[in-house]
Amino acid sequence: MKIAVDAMGGDHGLSPAVEGALQATREASLSVILVGDESAIQAQLDKLNGKKPNIEIFHASQVVGMHESPALAARKKRDSSIWKATELVKTQQAEALVSAGNTGATMVSAFFLLGLIEGVDRPAIAATLPTRQGKAIMLDVGATVDCTAQQLHQFGIMGHEYGKHLLGVERPRIGLLSIGEEDTKGNDATKEAFKLLKESRIHFIGNIEGRDVYSGNADVIVTDGFIGNVALKISEGLADAIKKMLMKEIAQSALGRFSYLFVAGPLLRLRRKTDYAEFGGAPLLGVEGISMICHGRSSSKAIKNAILQAHSLAKGGLIEAIRDDIAEGVIPPTTESKIVS
């Protein structure tokens, strides 16, 4: 199985992508196609002594910058690393793709080249969150800002299938993020989505509030891309702030520095649980292929885990499972089927 990796995307250049690819091929039976500037990628591989038969290079002469318009990838940069990596999935030369580059360009490339699963109106980015009981999935966290009730319903079904694969739970608990637990709380879209999810053949547990996101009471949390992205960024900022405030308090006194010897182990384990690198990337659900979106600041460890996750999802048949749910009428098709970039 081959995974295409956008080697030029990300805030830290191609080093994390190349190193992550090498790490992934050592841990799993898979091959990686590194897409980007061939000479630069080869130089990095030589530096790491990483010339291996399960690492290929596919040359792409262009790069979509992190702050460039996503539509640019479709209009003027069709030889960019993210476009070419997506084409490899489209032409079945790769089973999945991984990118830490421009998120919008990744989505636009997936939409135009792979297309949406029939019956799915809009895609959703499904992020993995740590909870008191393990992990949870939140979708959408940025692909579709304004959602209809039908689209939130579709996110719930896609999250149901992704939860089965990622969490190993046959019937994941699906919660709808709202401003109150009662079915009468929320805006018009969430109140209508509540009714649709309740009628679905999934384990819908009703509305959950923001304070319950990390409780572990829900395996899958459904929301629109605007609220989901804000919630995700606040969570990242809060985790970083707590870590820095805690270390500041510890460093301010001799007693604090002494006590650190006893709490260092638990703090390290907590840090690992909240480190996005442990989760790798977030799949763009709803498109006809596995497209993993990684944090722009992804380390080699994060890229490695994203590659391994993409491999697992492709091998486990996630796209086929979502497609089957639609065919069985679990997601009622609608007439709207387009993305706004």
CSV table of C-alpha atoms in Angstrom, one decimal:
chain,number,residue,atom,x,y,z
A,1,MET,CA,0.0,0.0,0.0
A,2,LYS,CA,1.3,3.4,-1.0
A,3,ILE,CA,0.7,6.7,0.8
A,4,ALA,CA,1.3,10.0,-1.0
A,5,VAL,CA,2.9,12.7,1.2
A,6,ASP,CA,2.9,16.4,0.3
A,7,ALA,CA,6.6,16.9,1.2
A,8,MET,CA,6.6,20.7,0.6
A,9,GLY,CA,3.7,21.6,2.9
A,10,GLY,CA,4.0,22.7,6.5
A,11,ASP,CA,5.7,25.5,8.4
A,12,HIS,CA,9.0,23.7,8.9
A,13,GLY,CA,9.8,22.8,5.3
A,14,LEU,CA,10.3,19.3,3.9
A,15,SER,CA,12.4,17.9,6.8
A,16,PRO,CA,9.4,16.7,9.0
A,17,ALA,CA,7.7,15.1,5.9
A,18,VAL,CA,10.8,13.2,4.8
A,19,GLU,CA,11.7,12.1,8.4
A,20,GLY,CA,8.1,11.1,9.1
A,21,ALA,CA,7.9,9.1,6.0
A,22,LEU,CA,11.0,7.2,6.9
A,23,GLN,CA,9.7,6.5,10.4
A,24,ALA,CA,6.4,5.3,9.0
A,25,THR,CA,8.0,2.8,6.6
A,26,ARG,CA,10.1,1.4,9.5
A,27,GLU,CA,7.0,0.8,11.6
A,28,ALA,CA,4.5,-0.5,9.1
A,29,SER,CA,4.4,-2.5,5.9
A,30,LEU,CA,3.7,0.4,3.5
A,31,SER,CA,5.4,2.6,0.9
A,32,VAL,CA,5.5,6.4,0.7
A,33,ILE,CA,5.6,8.6,-2.3
A,34,LEU,CA,7.1,11.9,-1.4
A,35,VAL,CA,5.7,14.6,-3.7
A,36,GLY,CA,7.6,17.9,-4.3
A,37,ASP,CA,11.0,19.2,-5.5
A,38,GLU,CA,12.8,16.1,-6.4
A,39,SER,CA,16.4,17.4,-5.9
A,40,ALA,CA,15.5,18.9,-2.5
A,41,ILE,CA,13.7,15.7,-1.3
A,42,GLN,CA,16.6,13.5,-2.5
A,43,ALA,CA,19.1,15.8,-0.7
A,44,GLN,CA,17.2,15.4,2.5
A,45,LEU,CA,17.0,11.6,2.1
A,46,ASP,CA,20.7,11.5,1.5
A,47,LYS,CA,21.3,13.5,4.6
A,48,LEU,CA,19.2,11.0,6.6
A,49,ASN,CA,20.7,8.0,4.9
A,50,GLY,CA,17.1,7.2,3.9
A,51,LYS,CA,17.5,5.7,0.4
A,52,LYS,CA,15.1,2.8,0.6
A,53,PRO,CA,13.0,0.8,-1.9
A,54,ASN,CA,9.8,1.7,-0.1
A,55,ILE,CA,10.4,5.5,-0.5
A,56,GLU,CA,9.6,7.0,-3.9
A,57,ILE,CA,9.8,10.6,-5.2
A,58,PHE,CA,7.3,12.2,-7.5
A,59,HIS,CA,8.4,15.6,-8.8
A,60,ALA,CA,6.2,18.6,-8.5
A,61,SER,CA,7.6,22.0,-9.5
A,62,GLN,CA,5.2,24.2,-7.6
A,63,VAL,CA,4.2,24.8,-3.9
A,64,VAL,CA,1.0,26.4,-2.5
A,65,GLY,CA,2.1,28.8,0.3
A,66,MET,CA,0.4,28.7,3.6
A,67,HIS,CA,-1.2,32.1,3.1
A,68,GLU,CA,-2.1,31.8,-0.6
A,69,SER,CA,-5.7,31.5,-1.8
A,70,PRO,CA,-6.8,27.9,-1.8
A,71,ALA,CA,-8.5,28.4,-5.2
A,72,LEU,CA,-5.0,29.2,-6.6
A,73,ALA,CA,-4.1,25.5,-6.4
A,74,ALA,CA,-7.0,24.6,-8.8
A,75,ARG,CA,-6.5,27.6,-11.2
A,76,LYS,CA,-2.8,28.2,-11.5
A,77,LYS,CA,-0.8,25.7,-9.5
A,78,ARG,CA,-1.7,22.3,-10.9
A,79,ASP,CA,1.9,21.2,-10.7
A,80,SER,CA,2.0,21.9,-6.9
A,81,SER,CA,2.9,19.2,-4.5
A,82,ILE,CA,-0.6,19.0,-2.9
A,83,TRP,CA,-2.4,18.9,-6.3
A,84,LYS,CA,-0.1,16.2,-7.6
A,85,ALA,CA,-0.3,14.2,-4.3
A,86,THR,CA,-4.1,14.2,-4.7
A,87,GLU,CA,-3.9,13.2,-8.3
A,88,LEU,CA,-1.9,10.1,-7.3
A,89,VAL,CA,-4.9,9.1,-5.1
A,90,LYS,CA,-7.3,9.9,-8.0
A,91,THR,CA,-5.4,7.7,-10.4
A,92,GLN,CA,-5.1,5.0,-7.8
A,93,GLN,CA,-1.3,5.2,-7.7
A,94,ALA,CA,-1.7,5.9,-4.0
A,95,GLU,CA,-4.3,4.8,-1.5
A,96,ALA,CA,-4.3,7.9,0.6
A,97,LEU,CA,-2.6,11.3,0.9
A,98,VAL,CA,-1.1,13.3,3.8
A,99,SER,CA,-0.4,17.0,3.9
A,100,ALA,CA,0.6,19.6,6.5
A,101,GLY,CA,0.4,22.4,4.0
A,102,ASN,CA,-2.3,24.9,3.1
A,103,THR,CA,-5.6,23.3,4.5
A,104,GLY,CA,-7.8,25.2,2.1
A,105,ALA,CA,-5.7,24.0,-0.9
A,106,THR,CA,-5.8,20.4,0.4
A,107,MET,CA,-9.6,20.6,0.6
A,108,VAL,CA,-10.0,22.2,-2.8
A,109,SER,CA,-7.7,19.7,-4.4
A,110,ALA,CA,-9.6,16.8,-2.8
A,111,PHE,CA,-13.0,18.3,-3.9
A,112,PHE,CA,-12.1,18.9,-7.5
A,113,LEU,CA,-10.0,15.7,-8.1
A,114,LEU,CA,-11.6,13.1,-5.8
A,115,GLY,CA,-15.1,14.5,-5.7
A,116,LEU,CA,-17.7,14.1,-2.9
A,117,ILE,CA,-19.3,10.7,-2.0
A,118,GLU,CA,-22.7,10.7,-3.6
A,119,GLY,CA,-25.3,12.0,-1.2
A,120,VAL,CA,-22.8,14.0,0.9
A,121,ASP,CA,-23.3,17.7,0.5
A,122,ARG,CA,-20.2,19.1,2.1
A,123,PRO,CA,-16.9,17.6,3.6
A,124,ALA,CA,-15.9,17.7,7.2
A,125,ILE,CA,-12.6,17.7,8.9
A,126,ALA,CA,-12.6,15.2,11.8
A,127,ALA,CA,-10.2,16.1,14.6
A,128,THR,CA,-9.2,13.7,17.4
A,129,LEU,CA,-9.4,15.1,21.0
A,130,PRO,CA,-8.1,13.7,24.3
A,131,THR,CA,-10.8,13.1,26.9
A,132,ARG,CA,-10.9,11.8,30.5
A,133,GLN,CA,-11.9,8.4,29.1
A,134,GLY,CA,-9.6,8.2,26.1
A,135,LYS,CA,-10.4,9.9,22.8
A,136,ALA,CA,-13.2,11.6,21.0
A,137,ILE,CA,-13.8,12.9,17.5
A,138,MET,CA,-15.1,16.4,16.7
A,139,LEU,CA,-16.3,17.3,13.2
A,140,ASP,CA,-16.4,19.6,11.5
A,141,VAL,CA,-13.4,21.7,12.6
A,142,GLY,CA,-13.0,23.9,9.6
A,143,ALA,CA,-14.1,22.6,6.2
A,144,THR,CA,-17.7,23.8,6.1
A,145,VAL,CA,-18.3,27.0,8.1
A,146,ASP,CA,-22.1,27.4,7.6
A,147,CYS,CA,-24.1,24.1,7.8
A,148,THR,CA,-27.6,23.1,7.2
A,149,ALA,CA,-29.4,20.5,9.5
A,150,GLN,CA,-29.0,17.9,6.7
A,151,GLN,CA,-25.2,18.5,6.6
A,152,LEU,CA,-24.9,18.2,10.3
A,153,HIS,CA,-26.8,14.9,10.1
A,154,GLN,CA,-24.4,13.7,7.4
A,155,PHE,CA,-21.5,14.6,9.7
A,156,GLY,CA,-23.0,12.5,12.4
A,157,ILE,CA,-23.2,9.5,10.0
A,158,MET,CA,-19.6,10.0,8.8
A,159,GLY,CA,-18.4,10.4,12.3
A,160,HIS,CA,-20.2,7.2,13.3
A,161,GLU,CA,-18.2,5.3,10.7
A,162,TYR,CA,-14.9,7.0,11.5
A,163,GLY,CA,-15.5,6.4,15.2
A,164,LYS,CA,-15.9,2.7,14.6
A,165,HIS,CA,-12.5,2.6,12.8
A,166,LEU,CA,-10.5,4.9,15.0
A,167,LEU,CA,-11.9,4.1,18.4
A,168,GLY,CA,-12.8,0.4,17.8
A,169,VAL,CA,-16.4,1.0,19.0
A,170,GLU,CA,-19.2,-0.7,17.2
A,171,ARG,CA,-21.8,1.9,18.1
A,172,PRO,CA,-20.0,5.2,18.9
A,173,ARG,CA,-22.0,7.7,21.0
A,174,ILE,CA,-22.9,10.7,18.9
A,175,GLY,CA,-23.4,14.1,20.5
A,176,LEU,CA,-24.6,17.3,18.9
A,177,LEU,CA,-22.8,20.4,20.3
A,178,SER,CA,-25.3,23.0,21.4
A,179,ILE,CA,-25.9,25.6,24.1
A,180,GLY,CA,-28.0,23.3,26.2
A,181,GLU,CA,-28.9,19.6,26.7
A,182,GLU,CA,-32.6,20.1,25.9
A,183,ASP,CA,-33.7,19.4,22.3
A,184,THR,CA,-35.3,22.9,22.2
A,185,LYS,CA,-31.9,24.6,22.7
A,186,GLY,CA,-29.7,25.9,19.8
A,187,ASN,CA,-30.3,27.6,16.6
A,188,ASP,CA,-32.6,26.5,13.8
A,189,ALA,CA,-30.0,24.2,12.2
A,190,THR,CA,-29.1,22.4,15.4
A,191,LYS,CA,-32.7,21.9,16.5
A,192,GLU,CA,-33.6,20.4,13.1
A,193,ALA,CA,-30.4,18.3,13.1
A,194,PHE,CA,-31.3,17.0,16.5
A,195,LYS,CA,-34.5,15.5,15.0
A,196,LEU,CA,-32.7,14.0,12.0
A,197,LEU,CA,-30.0,12.4,14.2
A,198,LYS,CA,-32.5,11.1,16.6
A,199,GLU,CA,-34.3,9.3,13.7
A,200,SER,CA,-31.0,7.8,12.3
A,201,ARG,CA,-29.8,4.3,12.9
A,202,ILE,CA,-26.9,5.5,15.0
A,203,HIS,CA,-26.3,5.8,18.8
A,204,PHE,CA,-27.4,9.5,19.1
A,205,ILE,CA,-27.2,10.6,22.8
A,206,GLY,CA,-28.6,14.1,22.2
A,207,ASN,CA,-27.2,17.6,22.7
A,208,ILE,CA,-23.9,18.1,24.7
A,209,GLU,CA,-22.6,21.4,25.9
A,210,GLY,CA,-19.1,22.8,25.5
A,211,ARG,CA,-18.1,21.8,29.0
A,212,ASP,CA,-18.8,18.1,28.1
A,213,VAL,CA,-16.5,18.0,25.1
A,214,TYR,CA,-13.5,16.6,27.1
A,215,SER,CA,-15.6,14.5,29.5
A,216,GLY,CA,-15.6,11.4,27.3
A,217,ASN,CA,-19.4,11.1,27.5
A,218,ALA,CA,-19.6,11.3,23.7
A,219,ASP,CA,-17.3,9.5,21.2
A,220,VAL,CA,-18.2,11.8,18.3
A,221,ILE,CA,-19.1,15.4,18.6
A,222,VAL,CA,-21.0,17.0,15.7
A,223,THR,CA,-20.8,20.7,15.0
A,224,ASP,CA,-20.4,23.2,12.1
A,225,GLY,CA,-16.9,24.2,10.9
A,226,PHE,CA,-17.0,27.6,12.4
A,227,ILE,CA,-17.8,26.5,16.0
A,228,GLY,CA,-15.6,23.5,15.7
A,229,ASN,CA,-12.6,25.4,14.5
A,230,VAL,CA,-13.0,28.0,17.3
A,231,ALA,CA,-13.4,25.3,19.9
A,232,LEU,CA,-10.3,23.5,18.6
A,233,LYS,CA,-8.1,26.6,18.6
A,234,ILE,CA,-9.3,27.7,22.1
A,235,SER,CA,-8.5,24.2,23.4
A,236,GLU,CA,-5.0,24.3,21.9
A,237,GLY,CA,-4.4,27.8,23.3
A,238,LEU,CA,-5.7,26.8,26.8
A,239,ALA,CA,-3.5,23.6,26.9
A,240,ASP,CA,-0.4,25.7,26.0
A,241,ALA,CA,-1.3,28.4,28.5
A,242,ILE,CA,-1.9,25.9,31.4
A,243,LYS,CA,1.4,24.2,30.7
A,244,LYS,CA,3.3,27.5,30.7
A,245,MET,CA,1.6,28.8,33.8
A,246,LEU,CA,2.2,25.6,35.7
A,247,MET,CA,5.9,25.6,34.8
A,248,LYS,CA,6.1,29.2,35.9
A,249,GLU,CA,4.6,28.4,39.3
A,250,ILE,CA,6.9,25.5,39.7
A,251,ALA,CA,10.0,27.5,38.9
A,252,GLN,CA,9.1,30.4,41.3
A,253,SER,CA,10.0,28.5,44.5
A,254,ALA,CA,12.4,25.9,45.8
A,255,LEU,CA,9.4,23.8,47.1
A,256,GLY,CA,7.9,23.9,43.6
A,257,ARG,CA,11.2,22.8,42.0
A,258,PHE,CA,11.5,20.0,44.5
A,259,SER,CA,7.9,18.8,44.0
A,260,TYR,CA,8.5,18.7,40.3
A,261,LEU,CA,10.7,15.6,40.8
A,262,PHE,CA,7.5,13.8,42.0
A,263,VAL,CA,5.1,15.1,39.4
A,264,ALA,CA,7.3,15.0,36.3
A,265,GLY,CA,6.1,11.5,35.3
A,266,PRO,CA,2.4,12.3,35.4
A,267,LEU,CA,2.9,15.7,33.7
A,268,LEU,CA,4.8,14.0,30.9
A,269,ARG,CA,2.1,11.5,30.4
A,270,LEU,CA,-0.5,14.3,30.4
A,271,ARG,CA,1.5,16.2,27.8
A,272,ARG,CA,1.6,13.2,25.6
A,273,LYS,CA,-2.1,12.7,25.8
A,274,THR,CA,-2.7,16.4,24.7
A,275,ASP,CA,0.0,16.5,22.1
A,276,TYR,CA,-1.5,16.8,18.6
A,277,ALA,CA,1.5,14.9,17.2
A,278,GLU,CA,0.1,11.7,18.9
A,279,PHE,CA,-3.0,12.0,16.8
A,280,GLY,CA,-1.2,12.7,13.5
A,281,GLY,CA,-3.8,14.3,11.3
A,282,ALA,CA,-7.5,14.8,10.7
A,283,PRO,CA,-9.2,13.1,7.7
A,284,LEU,CA,-11.3,15.1,5.4
A,285,LEU,CA,-14.5,13.0,5.5
A,286,GLY,CA,-17.0,13.0,2.6
A,287,VAL,CA,-14.6,12.9,-0.3
A,288,GLU,CA,-13.9,9.9,-2.4
A,289,GLY,CA,-10.6,9.0,-1.0
A,290,ILE,CA,-8.5,9.3,2.2
A,291,SER,CA,-7.1,12.8,2.6
A,292,MET,CA,-5.3,13.5,5.9
A,293,ILE,CA,-4.9,17.1,7.0
A,294,CYS,CA,-2.1,17.8,9.4
A,295,HIS,CA,-1.2,20.8,11.6
A,296,GLY,CA,1.0,23.3,9.8
A,297,ARG,CA,3.5,23.0,12.7
A,298,SER,CA,3.6,19.2,12.4
A,299,SER,CA,6.8,17.4,13.6
A,300,SER,CA,8.2,14.3,11.9
A,301,LYS,CA,6.3,12.3,14.6
A,302,ALA,CA,3.0,13.9,13.7
A,303,ILE,CA,3.6,13.1,10.0
A,304,LYS,CA,4.5,9.6,10.8
A,305,ASN,CA,1.3,9.1,12.8
A,306,ALA,CA,-0.8,10.7,10.1
A,307,ILE,CA,0.7,8.3,7.5
A,308,LEU,CA,0.0,5.3,9.7
A,309,GLN,CA,-3.5,6.5,10.3
A,310,ALA,CA,-4.1,7.1,6.6
A,311,HIS,CA,-2.8,3.5,6.0
A,312,SER,CA,-5.2,2.1,8.6
A,313,LEU,CA,-8.2,4.0,7.3
A,314,ALA,CA,-7.5,2.9,3.7
A,315,LYS,CA,-6.9,-0.7,4.7
A,316,GLY,CA,-10.0,-0.7,6.9
A,317,GLY,CA,-12.4,0.5,4.1
A,318,LEU,CA,-13.6,3.7,5.7
A,319,ILE,CA,-14.8,5.3,2.3
A,320,GLU,CA,-16.6,2.1,1.4
A,321,ALA,CA,-18.4,2.0,4.8
A,322,ILE,CA,-19.6,5.6,4.4
A,323,ARG,CA,-20.7,5.0,0.9
A,324,ASP,CA,-22.6,1.9,2.0
A,325,ASP,CA,-24.4,3.9,4.7
A,326,ILE,CA,-25.6,6.3,2.0
A,327,ALA,CA,-26.7,3.6,-0.3
A,328,GLU,CA,-28.7,2.1,2.5
A,329,GLY,CA,-30.5,5.4,3.1
A,330,VAL,CA,-28.8,6.1,6.4
A,331,ILE,CA,-28.0,9.5,4.9
A,332,PRO,CA,-30.8,10.8,2.8
A,333,PRO,CA,-29.4,12.4,-0.4
A,334,THR,CA,-30.1,16.1,-1.0
A,335,THR,CA,-29.8,18.2,-4.1
A,336,GLU,CA,-27.0,20.4,-2.8
A,337,SER,CA,-23.5,19.0,-3.6
A,338,LYS,CA,-20.9,21.8,-3.7
A,339,ILE,CA,-18.1,23.3,-1.7
A,340,VAL,CA,-17.3,27.0,-1.3
A,341,SER,CA,-13.7,27.8,-1.3
